[in-house]
Coordinates of C-alpha atoms and ligand atoms in Angstrom, one line a residue:
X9 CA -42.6 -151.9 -75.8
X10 CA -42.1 -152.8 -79.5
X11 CA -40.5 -151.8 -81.6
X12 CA -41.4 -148.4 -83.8
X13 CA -43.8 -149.1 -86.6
X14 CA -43.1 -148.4 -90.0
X15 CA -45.4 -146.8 -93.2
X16 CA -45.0 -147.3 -96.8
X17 CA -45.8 -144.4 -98.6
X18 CA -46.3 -145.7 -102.8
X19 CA -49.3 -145.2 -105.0
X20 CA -48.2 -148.6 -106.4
X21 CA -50.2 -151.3 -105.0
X22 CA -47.8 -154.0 -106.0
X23 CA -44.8 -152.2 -104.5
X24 CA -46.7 -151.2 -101.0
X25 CA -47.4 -155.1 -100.7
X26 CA -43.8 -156.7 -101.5
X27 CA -42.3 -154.0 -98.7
X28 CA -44.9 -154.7 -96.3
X29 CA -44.3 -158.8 -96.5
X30 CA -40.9 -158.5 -96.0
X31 CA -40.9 -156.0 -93.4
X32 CA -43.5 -157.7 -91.2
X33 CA -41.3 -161.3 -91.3
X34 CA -39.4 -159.5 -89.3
X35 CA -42.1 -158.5 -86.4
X36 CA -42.5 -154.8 -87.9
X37 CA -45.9 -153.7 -87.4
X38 CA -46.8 -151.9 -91.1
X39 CA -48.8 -149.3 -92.3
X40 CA -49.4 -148.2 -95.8
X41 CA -50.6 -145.2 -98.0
X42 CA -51.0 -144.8 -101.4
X43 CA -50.8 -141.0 -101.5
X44 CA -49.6 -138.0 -100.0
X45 CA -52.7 -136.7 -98.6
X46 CA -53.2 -140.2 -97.0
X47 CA -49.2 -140.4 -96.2
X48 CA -49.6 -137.0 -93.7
X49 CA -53.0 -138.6 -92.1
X50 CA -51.6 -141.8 -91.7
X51 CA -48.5 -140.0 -90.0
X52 CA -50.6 -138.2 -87.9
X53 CA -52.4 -141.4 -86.9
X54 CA -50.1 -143.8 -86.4
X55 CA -47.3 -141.9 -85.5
X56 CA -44.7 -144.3 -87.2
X57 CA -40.7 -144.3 -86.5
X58 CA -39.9 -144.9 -90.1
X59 CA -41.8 -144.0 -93.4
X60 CA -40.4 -145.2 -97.0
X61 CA -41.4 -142.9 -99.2
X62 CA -41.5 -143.2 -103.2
X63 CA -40.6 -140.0 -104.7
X64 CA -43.2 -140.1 -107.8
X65 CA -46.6 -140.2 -107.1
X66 CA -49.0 -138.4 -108.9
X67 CA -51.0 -136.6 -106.6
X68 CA -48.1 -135.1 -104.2
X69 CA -44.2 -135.2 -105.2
X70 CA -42.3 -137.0 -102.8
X71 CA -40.5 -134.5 -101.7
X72 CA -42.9 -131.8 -100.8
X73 CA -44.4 -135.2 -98.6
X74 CA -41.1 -134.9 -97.3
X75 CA -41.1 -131.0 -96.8
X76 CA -44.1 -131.4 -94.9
X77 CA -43.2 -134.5 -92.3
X78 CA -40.4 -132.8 -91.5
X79 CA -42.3 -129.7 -90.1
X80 CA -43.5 -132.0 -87.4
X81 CA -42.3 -131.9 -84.1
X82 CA -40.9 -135.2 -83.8
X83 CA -40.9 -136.2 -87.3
X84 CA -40.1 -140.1 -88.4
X85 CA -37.2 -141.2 -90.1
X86 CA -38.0 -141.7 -94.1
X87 CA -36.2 -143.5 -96.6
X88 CA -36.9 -142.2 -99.8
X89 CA -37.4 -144.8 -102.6
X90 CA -36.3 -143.8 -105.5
X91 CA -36.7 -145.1 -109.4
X92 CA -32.8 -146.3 -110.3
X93 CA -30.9 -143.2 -112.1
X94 CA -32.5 -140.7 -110.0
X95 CA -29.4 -140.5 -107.7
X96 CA -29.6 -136.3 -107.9
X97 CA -33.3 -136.1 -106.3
X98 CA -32.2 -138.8 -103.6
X99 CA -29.4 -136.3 -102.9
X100 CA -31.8 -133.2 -102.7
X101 CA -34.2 -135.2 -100.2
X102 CA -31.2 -136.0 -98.2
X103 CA -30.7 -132.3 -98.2
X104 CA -34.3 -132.0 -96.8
X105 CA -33.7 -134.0 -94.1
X106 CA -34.2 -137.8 -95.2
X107 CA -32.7 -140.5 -93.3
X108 CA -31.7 -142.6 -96.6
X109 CA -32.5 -143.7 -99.7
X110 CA -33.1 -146.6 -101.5
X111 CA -33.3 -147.1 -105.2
X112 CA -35.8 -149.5 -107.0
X113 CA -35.6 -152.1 -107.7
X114 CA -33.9 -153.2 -104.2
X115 CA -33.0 -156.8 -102.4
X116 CA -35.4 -157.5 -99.6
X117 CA -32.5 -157.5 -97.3
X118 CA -31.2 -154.0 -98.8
X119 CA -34.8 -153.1 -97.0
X120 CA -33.9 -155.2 -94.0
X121 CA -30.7 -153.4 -93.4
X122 CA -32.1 -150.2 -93.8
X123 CA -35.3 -150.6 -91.6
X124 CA -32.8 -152.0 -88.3
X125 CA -30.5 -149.4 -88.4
X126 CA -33.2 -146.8 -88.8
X127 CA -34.8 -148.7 -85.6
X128 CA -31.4 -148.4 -83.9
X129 CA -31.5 -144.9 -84.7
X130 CA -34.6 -144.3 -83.1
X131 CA -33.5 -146.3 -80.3
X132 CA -30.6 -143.9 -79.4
X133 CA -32.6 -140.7 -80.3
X134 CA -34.9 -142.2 -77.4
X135 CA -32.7 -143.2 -75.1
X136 CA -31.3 -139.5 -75.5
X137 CA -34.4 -138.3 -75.2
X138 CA -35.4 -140.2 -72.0
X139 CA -32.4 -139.0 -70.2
X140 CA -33.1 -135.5 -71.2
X141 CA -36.2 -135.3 -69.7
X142 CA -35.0 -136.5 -66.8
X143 CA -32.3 -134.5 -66.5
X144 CA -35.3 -131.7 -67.3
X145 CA -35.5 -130.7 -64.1
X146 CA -32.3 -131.7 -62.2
X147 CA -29.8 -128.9 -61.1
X148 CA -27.2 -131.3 -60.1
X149 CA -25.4 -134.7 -61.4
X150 CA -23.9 -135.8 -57.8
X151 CA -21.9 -133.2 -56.6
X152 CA -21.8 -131.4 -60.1
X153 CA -24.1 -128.8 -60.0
X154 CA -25.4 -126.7 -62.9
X155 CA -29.0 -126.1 -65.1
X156 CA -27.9 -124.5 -67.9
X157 CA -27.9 -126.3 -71.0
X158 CA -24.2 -126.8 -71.7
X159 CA -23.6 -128.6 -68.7
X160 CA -26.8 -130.8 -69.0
X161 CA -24.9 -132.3 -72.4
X162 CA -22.5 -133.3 -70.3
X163 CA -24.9 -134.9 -67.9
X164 CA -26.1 -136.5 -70.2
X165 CA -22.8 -138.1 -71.8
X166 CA -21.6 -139.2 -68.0
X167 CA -25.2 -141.2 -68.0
X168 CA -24.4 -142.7 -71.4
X169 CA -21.2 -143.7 -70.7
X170 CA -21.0 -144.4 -67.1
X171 CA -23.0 -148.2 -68.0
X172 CA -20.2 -148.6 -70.5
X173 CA -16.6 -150.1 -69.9
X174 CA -15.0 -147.7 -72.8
X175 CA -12.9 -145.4 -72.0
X176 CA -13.4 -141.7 -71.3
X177 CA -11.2 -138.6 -72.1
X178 CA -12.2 -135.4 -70.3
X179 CA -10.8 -132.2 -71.9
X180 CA -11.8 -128.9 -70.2
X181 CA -10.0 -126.1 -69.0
X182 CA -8.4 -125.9 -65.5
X183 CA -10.8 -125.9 -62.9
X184 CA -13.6 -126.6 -64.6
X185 CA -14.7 -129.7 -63.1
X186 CA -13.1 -133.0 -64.9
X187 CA -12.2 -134.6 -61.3
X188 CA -15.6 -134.2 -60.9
X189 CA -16.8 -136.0 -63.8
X190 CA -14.1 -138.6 -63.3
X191 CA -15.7 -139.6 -59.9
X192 CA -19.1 -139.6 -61.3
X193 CA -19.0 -141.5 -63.9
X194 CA -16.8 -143.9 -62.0
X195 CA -19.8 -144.0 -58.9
X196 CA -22.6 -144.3 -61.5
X197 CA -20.6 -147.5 -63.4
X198 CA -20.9 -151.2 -62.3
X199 CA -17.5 -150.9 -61.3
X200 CA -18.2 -148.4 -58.6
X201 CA -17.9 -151.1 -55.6
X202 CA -14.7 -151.2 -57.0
X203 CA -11.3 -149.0 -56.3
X204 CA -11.0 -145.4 -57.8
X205 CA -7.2 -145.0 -58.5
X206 CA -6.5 -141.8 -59.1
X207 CA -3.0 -140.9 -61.4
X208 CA -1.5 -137.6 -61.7
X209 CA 0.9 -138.0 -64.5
X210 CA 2.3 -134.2 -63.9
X211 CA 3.1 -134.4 -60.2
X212 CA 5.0 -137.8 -60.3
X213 CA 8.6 -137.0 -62.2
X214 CA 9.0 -138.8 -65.7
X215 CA 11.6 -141.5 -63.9
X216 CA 8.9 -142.3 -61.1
X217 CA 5.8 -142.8 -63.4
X218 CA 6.5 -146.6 -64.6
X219 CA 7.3 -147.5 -61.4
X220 CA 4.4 -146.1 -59.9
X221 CA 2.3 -146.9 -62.8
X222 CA 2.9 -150.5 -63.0
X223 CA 4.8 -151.5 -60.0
X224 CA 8.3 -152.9 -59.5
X225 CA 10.2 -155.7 -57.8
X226 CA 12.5 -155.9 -55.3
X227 CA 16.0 -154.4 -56.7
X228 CA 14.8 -153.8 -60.0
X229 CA 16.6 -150.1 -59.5
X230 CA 18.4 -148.7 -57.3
X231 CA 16.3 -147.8 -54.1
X232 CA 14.0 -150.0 -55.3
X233 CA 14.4 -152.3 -51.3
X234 CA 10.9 -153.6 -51.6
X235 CA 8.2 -154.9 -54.0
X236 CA 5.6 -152.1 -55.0
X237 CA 2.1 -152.9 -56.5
X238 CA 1.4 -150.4 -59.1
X239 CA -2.1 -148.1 -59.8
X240 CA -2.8 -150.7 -62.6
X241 CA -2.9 -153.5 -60.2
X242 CA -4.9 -151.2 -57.1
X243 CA -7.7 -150.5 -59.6
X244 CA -7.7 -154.2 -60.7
X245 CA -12.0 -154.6 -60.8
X246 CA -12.1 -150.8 -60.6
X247 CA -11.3 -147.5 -62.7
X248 CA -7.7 -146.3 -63.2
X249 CA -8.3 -142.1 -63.6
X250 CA -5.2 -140.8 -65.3
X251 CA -4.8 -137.0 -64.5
X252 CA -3.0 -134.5 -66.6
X253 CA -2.5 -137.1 -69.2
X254 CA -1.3 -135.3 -71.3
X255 CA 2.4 -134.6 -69.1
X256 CA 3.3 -138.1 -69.5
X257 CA 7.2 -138.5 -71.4
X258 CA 6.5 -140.4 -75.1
X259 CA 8.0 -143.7 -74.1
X260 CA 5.7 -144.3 -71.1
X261 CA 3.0 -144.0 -73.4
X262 CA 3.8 -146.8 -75.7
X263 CA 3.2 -149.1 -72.3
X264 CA 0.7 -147.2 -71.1
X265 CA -1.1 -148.3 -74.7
X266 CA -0.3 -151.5 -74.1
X267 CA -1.2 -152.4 -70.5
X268 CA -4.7 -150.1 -71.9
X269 CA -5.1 -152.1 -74.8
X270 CA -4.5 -155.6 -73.2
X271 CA -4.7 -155.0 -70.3
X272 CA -1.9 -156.4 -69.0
X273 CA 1.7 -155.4 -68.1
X274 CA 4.7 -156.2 -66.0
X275 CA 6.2 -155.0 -62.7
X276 CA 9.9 -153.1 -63.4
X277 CA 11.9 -155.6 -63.5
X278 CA 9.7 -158.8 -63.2
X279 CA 9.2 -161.4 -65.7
X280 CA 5.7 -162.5 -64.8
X281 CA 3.1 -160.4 -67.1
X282 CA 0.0 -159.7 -65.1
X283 CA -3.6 -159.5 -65.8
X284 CA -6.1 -156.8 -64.9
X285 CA -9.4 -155.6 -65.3
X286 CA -9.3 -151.8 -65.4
X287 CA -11.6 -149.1 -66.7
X288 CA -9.1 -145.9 -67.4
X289 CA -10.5 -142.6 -67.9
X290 CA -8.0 -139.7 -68.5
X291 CA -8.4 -136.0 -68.1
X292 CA -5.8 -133.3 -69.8
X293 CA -6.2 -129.6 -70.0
X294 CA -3.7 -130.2 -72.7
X295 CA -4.5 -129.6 -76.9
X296 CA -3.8 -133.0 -77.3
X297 CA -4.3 -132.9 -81.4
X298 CA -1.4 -130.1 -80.9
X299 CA 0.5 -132.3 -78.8
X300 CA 0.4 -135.3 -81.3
X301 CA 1.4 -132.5 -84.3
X302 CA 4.5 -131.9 -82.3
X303 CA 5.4 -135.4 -81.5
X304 CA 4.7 -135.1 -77.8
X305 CA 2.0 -137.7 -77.6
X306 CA 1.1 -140.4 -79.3
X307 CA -1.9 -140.5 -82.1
X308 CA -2.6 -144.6 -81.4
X309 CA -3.0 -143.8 -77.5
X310 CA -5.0 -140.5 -78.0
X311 CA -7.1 -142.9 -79.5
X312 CA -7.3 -145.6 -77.2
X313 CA -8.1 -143.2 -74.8
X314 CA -10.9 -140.9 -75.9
X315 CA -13.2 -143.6 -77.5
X316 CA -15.7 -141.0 -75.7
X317 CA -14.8 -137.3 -75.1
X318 CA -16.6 -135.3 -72.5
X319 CA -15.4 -132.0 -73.2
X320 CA -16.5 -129.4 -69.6
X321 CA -17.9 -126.1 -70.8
X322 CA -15.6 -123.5 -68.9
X323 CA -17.8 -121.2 -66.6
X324 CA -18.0 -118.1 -68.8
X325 CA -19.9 -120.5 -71.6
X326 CA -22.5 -121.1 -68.7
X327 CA -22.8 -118.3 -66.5
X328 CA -26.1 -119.0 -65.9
X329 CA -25.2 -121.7 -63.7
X330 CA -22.9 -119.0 -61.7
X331 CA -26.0 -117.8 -58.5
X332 CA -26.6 -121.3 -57.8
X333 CA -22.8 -121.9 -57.3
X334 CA -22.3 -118.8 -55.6
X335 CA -25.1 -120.0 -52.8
X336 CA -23.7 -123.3 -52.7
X337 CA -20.2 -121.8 -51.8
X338 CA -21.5 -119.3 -49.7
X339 CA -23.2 -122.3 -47.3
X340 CA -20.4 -124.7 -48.0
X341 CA -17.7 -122.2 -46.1
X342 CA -19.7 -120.5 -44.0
X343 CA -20.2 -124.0 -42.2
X344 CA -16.3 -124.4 -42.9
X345 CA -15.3 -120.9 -41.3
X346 CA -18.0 -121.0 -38.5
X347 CA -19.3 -117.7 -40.4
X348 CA -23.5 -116.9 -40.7
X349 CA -22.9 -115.2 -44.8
X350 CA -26.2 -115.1 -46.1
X351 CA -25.7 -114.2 -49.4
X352 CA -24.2 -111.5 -51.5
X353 CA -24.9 -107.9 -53.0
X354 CA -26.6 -106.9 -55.8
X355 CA -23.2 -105.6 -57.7
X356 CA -21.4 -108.7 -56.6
X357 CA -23.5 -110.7 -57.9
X358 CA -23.4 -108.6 -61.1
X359 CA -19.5 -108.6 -60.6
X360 CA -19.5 -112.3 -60.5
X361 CA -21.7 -113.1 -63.3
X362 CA -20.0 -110.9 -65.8
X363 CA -16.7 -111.8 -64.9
X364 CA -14.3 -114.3 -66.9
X365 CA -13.3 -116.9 -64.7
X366 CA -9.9 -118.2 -66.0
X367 CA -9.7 -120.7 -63.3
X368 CA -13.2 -121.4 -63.8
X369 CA -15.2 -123.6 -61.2
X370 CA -11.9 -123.5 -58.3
X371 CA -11.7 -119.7 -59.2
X372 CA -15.2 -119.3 -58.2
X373 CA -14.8 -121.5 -54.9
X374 CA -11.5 -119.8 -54.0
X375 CA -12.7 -116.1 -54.6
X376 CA -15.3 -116.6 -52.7
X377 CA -13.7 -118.8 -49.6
X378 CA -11.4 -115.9 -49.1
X379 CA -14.2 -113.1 -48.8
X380 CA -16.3 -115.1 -46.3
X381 CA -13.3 -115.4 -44.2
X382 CA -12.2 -112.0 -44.3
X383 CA -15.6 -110.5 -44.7
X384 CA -17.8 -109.6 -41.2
X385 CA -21.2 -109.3 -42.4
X386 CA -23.9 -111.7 -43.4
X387 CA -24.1 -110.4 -47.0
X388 CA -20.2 -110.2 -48.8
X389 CA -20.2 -106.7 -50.8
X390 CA -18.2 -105.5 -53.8
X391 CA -15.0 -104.9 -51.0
X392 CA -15.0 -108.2 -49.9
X393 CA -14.3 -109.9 -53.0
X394 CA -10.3 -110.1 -54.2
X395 CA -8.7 -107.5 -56.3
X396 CA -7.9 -110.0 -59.2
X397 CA -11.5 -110.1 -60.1
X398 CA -13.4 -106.6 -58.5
X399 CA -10.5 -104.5 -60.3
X400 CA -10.7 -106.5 -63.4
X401 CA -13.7 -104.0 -64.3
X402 CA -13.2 -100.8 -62.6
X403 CA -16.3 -99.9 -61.6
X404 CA -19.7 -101.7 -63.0
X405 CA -21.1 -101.9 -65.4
X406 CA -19.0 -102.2 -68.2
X407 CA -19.7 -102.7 -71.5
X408 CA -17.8 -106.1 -72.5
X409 CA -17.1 -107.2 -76.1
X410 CA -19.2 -110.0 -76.3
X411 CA -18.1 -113.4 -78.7
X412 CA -21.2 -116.1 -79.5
X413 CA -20.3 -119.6 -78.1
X414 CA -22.1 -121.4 -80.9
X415 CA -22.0 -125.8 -80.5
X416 CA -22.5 -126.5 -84.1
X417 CA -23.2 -129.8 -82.9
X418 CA -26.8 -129.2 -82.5
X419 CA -29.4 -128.8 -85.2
X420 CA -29.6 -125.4 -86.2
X421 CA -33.0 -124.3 -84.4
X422 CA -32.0 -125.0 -81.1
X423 CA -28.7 -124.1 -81.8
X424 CA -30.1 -121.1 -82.7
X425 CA -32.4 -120.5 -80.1
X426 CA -29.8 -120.9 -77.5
X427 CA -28.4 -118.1 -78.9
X428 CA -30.8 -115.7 -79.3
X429 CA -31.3 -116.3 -75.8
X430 CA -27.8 -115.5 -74.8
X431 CA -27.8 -112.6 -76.7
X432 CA -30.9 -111.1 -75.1
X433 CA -29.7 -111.9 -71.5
X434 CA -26.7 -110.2 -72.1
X435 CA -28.2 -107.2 -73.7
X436 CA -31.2 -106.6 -71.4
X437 CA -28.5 -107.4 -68.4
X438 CA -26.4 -104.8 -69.2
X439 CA -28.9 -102.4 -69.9
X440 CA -30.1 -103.0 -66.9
X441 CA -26.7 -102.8 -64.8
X442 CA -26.5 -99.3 -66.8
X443 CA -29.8 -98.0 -65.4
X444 CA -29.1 -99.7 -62.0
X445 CA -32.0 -101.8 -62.8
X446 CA -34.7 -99.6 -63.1
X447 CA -37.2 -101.2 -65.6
X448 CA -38.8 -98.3 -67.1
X449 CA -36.0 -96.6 -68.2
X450 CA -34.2 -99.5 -69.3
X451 CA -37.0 -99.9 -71.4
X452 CA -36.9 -96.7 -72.5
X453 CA -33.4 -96.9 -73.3
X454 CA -33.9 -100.5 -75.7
X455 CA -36.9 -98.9 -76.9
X456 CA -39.2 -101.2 -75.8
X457 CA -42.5 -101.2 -74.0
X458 CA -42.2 -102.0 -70.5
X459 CA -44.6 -104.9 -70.1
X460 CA -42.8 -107.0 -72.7
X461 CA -39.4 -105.9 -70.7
X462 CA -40.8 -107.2 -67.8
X463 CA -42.2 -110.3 -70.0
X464 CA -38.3 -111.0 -71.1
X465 CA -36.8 -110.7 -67.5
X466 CA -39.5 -113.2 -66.6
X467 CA -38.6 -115.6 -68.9
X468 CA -35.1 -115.3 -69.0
X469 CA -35.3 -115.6 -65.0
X470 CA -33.2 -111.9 -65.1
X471 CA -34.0 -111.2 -61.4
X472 CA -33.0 -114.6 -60.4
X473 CA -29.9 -114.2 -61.9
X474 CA -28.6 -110.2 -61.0
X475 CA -30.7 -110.4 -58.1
X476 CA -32.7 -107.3 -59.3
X477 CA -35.4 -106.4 -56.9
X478 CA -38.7 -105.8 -58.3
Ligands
ATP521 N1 -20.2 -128.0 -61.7 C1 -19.6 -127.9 -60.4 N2 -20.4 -127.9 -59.3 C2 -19.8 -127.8 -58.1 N3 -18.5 -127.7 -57.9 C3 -17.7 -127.8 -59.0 C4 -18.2 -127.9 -60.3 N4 -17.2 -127.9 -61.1 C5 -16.1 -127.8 -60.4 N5 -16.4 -127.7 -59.1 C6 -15.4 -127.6 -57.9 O1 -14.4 -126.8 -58.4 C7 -13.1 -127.3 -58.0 C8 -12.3 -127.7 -59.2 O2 -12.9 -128.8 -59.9 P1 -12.0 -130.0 -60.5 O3 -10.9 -130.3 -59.5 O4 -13.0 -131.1 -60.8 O5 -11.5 -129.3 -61.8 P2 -10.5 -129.8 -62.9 O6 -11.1 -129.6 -64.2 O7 -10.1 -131.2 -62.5 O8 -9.2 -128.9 -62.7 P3 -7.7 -129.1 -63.1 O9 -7.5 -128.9 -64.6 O10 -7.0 -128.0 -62.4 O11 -7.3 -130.4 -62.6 C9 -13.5 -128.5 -57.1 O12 -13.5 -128.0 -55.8 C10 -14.8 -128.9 -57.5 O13 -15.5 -129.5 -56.5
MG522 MG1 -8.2 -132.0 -62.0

């Protein structure tokens, strides 16, 4: 595959043909158009990655062109070409979604610079896209398991990064799966033949840590009787995976930055500075930004250490994702407990889904371990499951204030979507609950007809997810 191919858009004939010269010295295949009219066809034709598009034209303004490519679908990149002093209606077409600007009269290699990092561009929104759509229809990354869309970014990110050598941070509450990740992205990188050394910074005390960090000699302190090869030097051609991070006393950070920066270090009390090869991901459940306003850790390491951030959703972001856990528990400790628990009520599965889940992920797991070991029966009802969660609502359903998880990294529409979305499962849920899941009346109740009701549950995949029989 080539590369994308590129239009000019310019009712100038002279312009269209210095741009196109240049462009195609350097392999780009280009098309051109003189007008707007012609500028949409050709669009629709050719489907180019990048359009250059002069703002004054006679027939069409520039910017309703613009307006109108960026209705599309999958619309190109365009670089607006402006005359010199029009700096205010380069910054309104940016406003409308243009990829850049360029003001005539420009250097070839102005035009150069521009066109390769617009193909970059459209070389990473591919690549983002590719994974996507393979991810399209996944429920599980390895052993993480999940559909709903906030988990899939973070599929995603671990497929990005897991080719990479940079390092990784991964921030998310407790429980909510950033050993998980760790592993993941360790199996899925080149370095997965390699050692997996796992760290926790909180569990080893703060006089420990070097020592087990990056070794020591033989009488370098007291009780030290024998030489001991540190974590840096075990994960030598592997991935060091620093847990809990975020624990670790000030002055051990200043070497951890080092050995991570350089990648080398000494053994307490040795003389001879080693050399490794060591991917380090970290993990912290920790504010860090807070910690490094109190002094507690250090801004250049923070640094060093989240060159990517993969931040894990906690489970109330994605309940969706909650009945597929729930089964996969249920069969993981039935096998473990020697029980036959087939699956779960109707109000504990409503119980579960519209529960909180501080402890996220582990909460999930543990709650439910405990009921199939104390529980008889193939299906676990609402008095099997723990009081810390079944008498956090006294008696279903309730009516829960409800707070919008928006990502405002994503472009408004589908940011948008995603919430509209949420809002109508959660509505039409516990309307449901509230009518113990009688579709007429609920419909009655939201005022709606009962075909499109049933249309909604459909698409939202309501039964699925209550477990609401038809
Ligand atoms: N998406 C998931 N799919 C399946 N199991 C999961 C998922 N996320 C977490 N778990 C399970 O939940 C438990 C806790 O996960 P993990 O240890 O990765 O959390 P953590 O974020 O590292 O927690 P902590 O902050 O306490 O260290 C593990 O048993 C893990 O297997
Ligand atoms: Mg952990």
């Amino acid at each position: 595959m080539g590369f994308p191919s590129i239009l000019i858009v310019d009712d100038e004939k002279g312009a269209r043909f210095g741009m196109k010269m240049a462009l195609e010295n350097e392999g780009y295949t280009v098309y051109e158009a003189a007008s707007g009219p012609e500028a949409l066809d050709a669009i629709d034709a050719e489907c180019p990655g990048l359009v250059f598009l002069d703002i004054n034209m006679p027939d069409m303004n520039g910017l309703e062109v613009l307006g109108r490519v960026r209705e599309a679908e999958d619309p190109p990149l365009v670089v607006i070409v402006t005359a010199h002093g029009s700096e205010k209606i380069a910054v309104e077409a940016m406003k409308k979604g243009a990829y850049d600007y360029v003001a005539k009269p420009f250097e070839i290699d102005e035009l150069r610079l521009i066109a390769k990092n617009a193909m970059e561009n459209l070389a990473l929104r591919d690549e983002n896209k590719r994974l996507r759509s393979q991810l399209e229809n996944l429920d599980s990354m390895g052993e993480i398991l999940g559909q709903t869309e906030a988990i899939k970014d973070v599929f995603v990110k671990i497929g990005k990064v897991a080719a990479t050598d940079v390092t990784v941070l991964i921030l998310g509450e407790s429980g909510s799966g950033k050993d998980l990740v760790a592993r993941e992205v360790h199996k899925r990188s080149k370095r997965s033949r390699g050692p997996l050394v796992v760290m926790n910074c909180s569990a080893v005390p703060d006089t420990l840590i070097e020592s087990e960090l990056f070794g020591h000699e033989k009488g370098a302190f007291t009780g030290a009787t024998s030489r001991r090869v540190g974590k840096f030097e075990q994960a030598d051609g592997g991935t060091l995976f620093l847990d809990e991070v975020g624990d670790m006393s000030v002055s051990t950070q200043a070497k951890l930055l080092r050995a991570v920066e350089d990648q080398r270090f000494e053994r307490l009390g040795g003389v001879e500075t080693l050399h490794v090869d060591v991917r380090v991901l970290s993990a912290t459940n920790k504010d860090l930004q807070n910690e490094i306003k109190e002094g507690t850790f250090r801004e250049d390491l923070y640094y060093r250490l989240k060159v990517v951030e993969i931040t894990l959703p906690p489970l109330r972001q994605r309940r969706d994702d909650i009945p597929m856990l729930v089964h996969h528990f249920l069969g993981l400790f039935s096998k473990k407990h020697g029980k036959d628990v087939k699956g779960v009520s109707k109000d504990v599965m409503q119980l579960v889904m519209s529960y909180d889940w501080p402890g996220n992920v582990r909460q999930l797991a543990n709650v439910l371990e405990s009921a199939i070991v104390l529980a008889g029966d193939s299906i676990l009802t609402l008095e099997d499951i723990p009081g810390e969660v079944s008498g956090s609502t006294e008696g279903l359903p309730v009516r829960s204030a409800s707070k919008l998880d928006i990502d405002f990294d994503l472009p408004f529409k589908e940011a948008k979507k995603r919430a509209v979305e949420a809002f109508e499962r959660e509505f039409i849920t516990q309307s449901l609950g509230e009518h113990d899941g009688n579709v007429t009346r609920t419909a009655s109740a939201l005022g709606m007809h009962r075909q499109a009701l049933q249309q909604k549950i459909r698409e939202l995949r309501l039964r699925e997810r209550t477990g609401l029989q038809d």
